[in-house]
Amino acid sequence: MSNKKTTPERLATFSDGVFAVLITIMVLDLKPPAEPTLTALLPLWPTALSYAVSYLFIAIIWVNHHHLLKFTHSTTPGLIWCNFAHLFMVSLVPATTGWMAATRFAAAPVFVYALVFVLVEIAYIAFEGKALSQAGASEVTPPLRRMTRIRSGLVLGIFSTAAAISFWSPLSGFALVCCVLFIYLTPRAPELLRKSVRS
Amino acid sequence: MSNKKTTPERLATFSDGVFAVLITIMVLDLKPPAEPTLTALLPLWPTALSYAVSYLFIAIIWVNHHHLLKFTHSTTPGLIWCNFAHLFMVSLVPATTGWMAATRFAAAPVFVYALVFVLVEIAYIAFEGKALSQAGASEVTPPLRRMTRIRSGLVLGIFSTAAAISFWSPLSGFALVCCVLFIYLTPRAPELLRKSVRS
Amino acid sequence: MSNKKTTPERLATFSDGVFAVLITIMVLDLKPPAEPTLTALLPLWPTALSYAVSYLFIAIIWVNHHHLLKFTHSTTPGLIWCNFAHLFMVSLVPATTGWMAATRFAAAPVFVYALVFVLVEIAYIAFEGKALSQAGASEVTPPLRRMTRIRSGLVLGIFSTAAAISFWSPLSGFALVCCVLFIYLTPRAPELLRKSVRS
Amino acid sequence: MSNKKTTPERLATFSDGVFAVLITIMVLDLKPPAEPTLTALLPLWPTALSYAVSYLFIAIIWVNHHHLLKFTHSTTPGLIWCNFAHLFMVSLVPATTGWMAATRFAAAPVFVYALVFVLVEIAYIAFEGKALSQAGASEVTPPLRRMTRIRSGLVLGIFSTAAAISFWSPLSGFALVCCVLFIYLTPRAPELLRKSVRS
């Protein structure tokens, strides 16, 4: 039955729809100020900063999701459910972003924000495992797999540390979360990391 | 005319869009608390629980929808309209989820929530009938069809019972609705059921 | 350049996204009542009825849009802009639906609701013209084209009459708008009409 | 690995989803008036005008985006990130549209609105550069490339001027922004411009 081949594409289409709604639903929180002055925009910096960071994170998540699905030749129930768990965790990002912005980076909201990213990362690792299990050794070499695991563990550690730190210094916790942006900025980071280690 | 073949895919694309919006529109109800403390999150458990359950249900509905469309070789008006009826019923899930959460699982909202799932199931059974009528006997064997019908009837019975019970004990009604999650968790449940019956 | 062939599909994907958001954004107006009783749902009948009718209209518009795009072999600027005009008019449906529901079918909102459908129909006729101009005589026969034009003119007349009537009797105007649902229910109506005329 | 070819299509699908949500999310700001009279609609003209202009701009952006992706044979990280930057800037359009409408075209909101379009244009120029760098000389001739650059510079200049003017006369600034609509109305404008220059 040739129709079965269309399945990975439909998983991608659905996930794209969810990512597109999540990344744009946050703009509903960009409430313009009541007064028509530029200075009235200044107190909105926590909202602007939170929105920009969350937008960038969802973009990074999409790029990685997109990269992983290229190795997927068929959709298994495991892959579908790991994907749903991953999307569920990502769906918590807009609400926590809004809470963090409304409280101007208070301790508890930054802790929850970092915690949501811990959960996003755990679900992503599970999804990554399911997706890469379908790739042959020629597509993903053993050293590359090891580097991918190291990166995932590293990111998980940074998010957990950020969550813990945020009780003492919320802004430091938030800054630490932002550090991950640079690690995950390109899906081929593990590959580059491996090359720099080798040379 | 070769363009006609693209039709089932467009039905899938549109349905995916609707599912993606419905599953994410519920996050707009995840209103963060006013105070920046973790204890302020505790009274939000009905919202969190309702959201998680409704998310899981829409995920299950998507998986089953996705599975059924694999047997569809062309889109007939009947299939399209059963699909719209199905999507309409699913579109009532976010509002009833919000009502149930806001009233902290009061009797009437849980009754309406279960009732919406009765309607979702009735529309799903009609959609299933239209989709499977296109599948040949080699794709869907007669015992598998019978098992599919038994499962659908069973789920319909559970949802109806949950609706009735919710007037006496809303939480029991809600718990009964959640039981269906396990029955519908995999689209191949009828196949597994048949195998366990045979052996 | 073979990429040009993907264009009609991307027009369909984008339009599907807009239709999916429009049809589901209306559920945000389904505000559950404050009290957890079934009788508290009764005063919501104008919202429920308006939502159901608008949902059905957008479904019908999607079916017809979908049907027309099957005759489209390439996307021209004219087709794209007629499509955007059409989507713009459809995008006014949720707001007017909400106004009609909030005012419980008052004269002015029903007039505007009918007027929006007049505009939707005008844009649809332009879109239909652009799409069918690409179809050969073997795909769309001259009598079928004539019947399509008659149907479009008829629907335009009904919507205009409904708009006019709604100032005297808003509910009659709304009922007349609903009559169109039956005319447009199937995209092959003109074909059937032609056959019944012939025999 | 043949899967890599699906990548440009997935970039298009995701972008279409974002455009579809952005163009329709603005309808949530179309709040119907409290009174059921036609005269109650009159004070809403700033909202209606802003919505129509922003809708048209996002439509134009989509048409141009769509046109550029036809020249893209593979997705590079640079193309993906320019696309995300572009979508981010476009995502600021609904909020600034709402602010401009709520303040009835006050100076600061119109300035910010024009500024957002300056940013959209800068991101678009970067995206255009990445996309056209993949096109061969036979697809995009050197004079066409030059004309495209001239048009982009011209539009950037108009948006910047509009931003500056809006402090003295907000409505003139807004009118100047609208002028760009005519320049960008067709993606083949540079081609036509070149032809008119030659003849």
mmCIF file of C-alpha atoms in Angstrom, chain B residues 1 3-4 6-7 10-11 13-14 17-18 21-22 25 28 75 77 80-81 83-89 91-92 94-95 98-99 103 106-109 111-112 167, chain C residues 9 12-13 15-16 19-21 23-25 27-28 30 32-38 41 51-52 55-56 59-60 62-63 65-66 69-73 139 185 188:
data_model
loop_
_atom_site.group_PDB
_atom_site.id
_atom_site.type_symbol
_atom_site.label_atom_id
_atom_site.label_comp_id
_atom_site.label_asym_id
_atom_site.label_seq_id
_atom_site.Cartn_x
_atom_site.Cartn_y
_atom_site.Cartn_z
ATOM 1 C CA MET B 1 -7.655 14.395 -14.885
ATOM 2 C CA ASN B 3 -5.416 16.647 -10.244
ATOM 3 C CA LYS B 4 -8.218 14.727 -8.600
ATOM 4 C CA THR B 6 -4.471 15.533 -4.706
ATOM 5 C CA THR B 7 -7.878 15.788 -3.060
ATOM 6 C CA ARG B 10 -5.942 18.524 0.848
ATOM 7 C CA LEU B 11 -8.607 17.111 3.167
ATOM 8 C CA THR B 13 -3.994 19.335 5.241
ATOM 9 C CA PHE B 14 -7.148 21.240 6.164
ATOM 10 C CA GLY B 17 -4.774 22.814 10.357
ATOM 11 C CA VAL B 18 -8.023 22.633 12.332
ATOM 12 C CA VAL B 21 -5.426 25.318 15.981
ATOM 13 C CA LEU B 22 -7.836 23.487 18.325
ATOM 14 C CA ILE B 25 -6.059 27.398 21.233
ATOM 15 C CA LEU B 28 -5.005 30.649 25.724
ATOM 16 C CA THR B 75 -12.661 12.017 -1.309
ATOM 17 C CA PRO B 77 -18.906 14.392 -0.579
ATOM 18 C CA ILE B 80 -15.942 15.421 3.416
ATOM 19 C CA TRP B 81 -19.176 16.172 5.287
ATOM 20 C CA ASN B 83 -15.188 14.964 8.387
ATOM 21 C CA PHE B 84 -16.655 18.457 8.852
ATOM 22 C CA ALA B 85 -19.232 17.110 11.330
ATOM 23 C CA HIS B 86 -16.407 15.384 13.203
ATOM 24 C CA LEU B 87 -14.246 18.541 13.261
ATOM 25 C CA PHE B 88 -17.274 20.575 14.421
ATOM 26 C CA MET B 89 -17.789 18.316 17.421
ATOM 27 C CA SER B 91 -14.207 22.223 18.026
ATOM 28 C CA LEU B 92 -16.543 22.211 21.039
ATOM 29 C CA PRO B 94 -11.881 23.739 24.131
ATOM 30 C CA ALA B 95 -14.958 25.678 25.349
ATOM 31 C CA GLY B 98 -12.650 25.739 29.922
ATOM 32 C CA TRP B 99 -16.100 25.545 31.534
ATOM 33 C CA THR B 103 -16.253 25.429 37.704
ATOM 34 C CA ALA B 106 -19.106 20.758 38.630
ATOM 35 C CA ALA B 107 -21.876 18.359 37.563
ATOM 36 C CA ALA B 108 -23.337 20.176 34.525
ATOM 37 C CA PRO B 109 -20.017 21.047 32.846
ATOM 38 C CA PHE B 111 -22.012 16.218 31.797
ATOM 39 C CA VAL B 112 -21.648 18.551 28.785
ATOM 40 C CA PHE B 167 -24.879 14.198 37.687
ATOM 41 C CA GLU C 9 -0.451 23.584 -4.137
ATOM 42 C CA ALA C 12 -4.116 25.686 -1.467
ATOM 43 C CA THR C 13 -1.950 25.151 1.624
ATOM 44 C CA SER C 15 -5.810 29.086 1.964
ATOM 45 C CA ASP C 16 -6.368 25.924 4.000
ATOM 46 C CA PHE C 19 -9.800 28.634 6.542
ATOM 47 C CA ALA C 20 -8.644 26.420 9.424
ATOM 48 C CA VAL C 21 -7.835 29.421 11.620
ATOM 49 C CA ILE C 23 -13.306 28.250 11.333
ATOM 50 C CA THR C 24 -11.720 27.581 14.738
ATOM 51 C CA ILE C 25 -11.160 31.181 15.884
ATOM 52 C CA VAL C 27 -14.780 28.945 19.169
ATOM 53 C CA LEU C 28 -13.023 31.670 21.182
ATOM 54 C CA LEU C 30 -18.027 30.338 22.820
ATOM 55 C CA PRO C 32 -18.974 29.237 28.888
ATOM 56 C CA PRO C 33 -21.508 30.674 31.388
ATOM 57 C CA ALA C 34 -20.432 31.630 34.909
ATOM 58 C CA GLU C 35 -22.856 29.273 36.647
ATOM 59 C CA PRO C 36 -22.329 25.496 36.456
ATOM 60 C CA THR C 37 -25.928 24.650 35.481
ATOM 61 C CA LEU C 38 -27.519 23.424 32.272
ATOM 62 C CA LEU C 41 -26.603 27.395 28.733
ATOM 63 C CA TYR C 51 -21.537 29.568 15.398
ATOM 64 C CA ALA C 52 -23.145 26.508 13.806
ATOM 65 C CA TYR C 55 -19.137 27.019 10.663
ATOM 66 C CA LEU C 56 -21.344 25.415 8.019
ATOM 67 C CA ALA C 59 -17.190 24.522 5.416
ATOM 68 C CA ILE C 60 -19.258 25.093 2.251
ATOM 69 C CA TRP C 62 -13.927 25.448 1.655
ATOM 70 C CA VAL C 63 -15.619 22.641 -0.315
ATOM 71 C CA HIS C 65 -12.799 26.517 -3.067
ATOM 72 C CA HIS C 66 -11.350 23.048 -3.019
ATOM 73 C CA LEU C 69 -8.734 24.628 -7.394
ATOM 74 C CA LYS C 70 -8.939 21.200 -9.028
ATOM 75 C CA PHE C 71 -9.389 22.993 -12.363
ATOM 76 C CA THR C 72 -6.421 25.264 -11.747
ATOM 77 C CA HIS C 73 -3.266 24.195 -13.490
ATOM 78 C CA GLU C 139 -13.494 19.654 -18.151
ATOM 79 C CA LEU C 185 -24.227 22.359 -0.103
ATOM 80 C CA ARG C 188 -21.809 19.695 -8.125
#
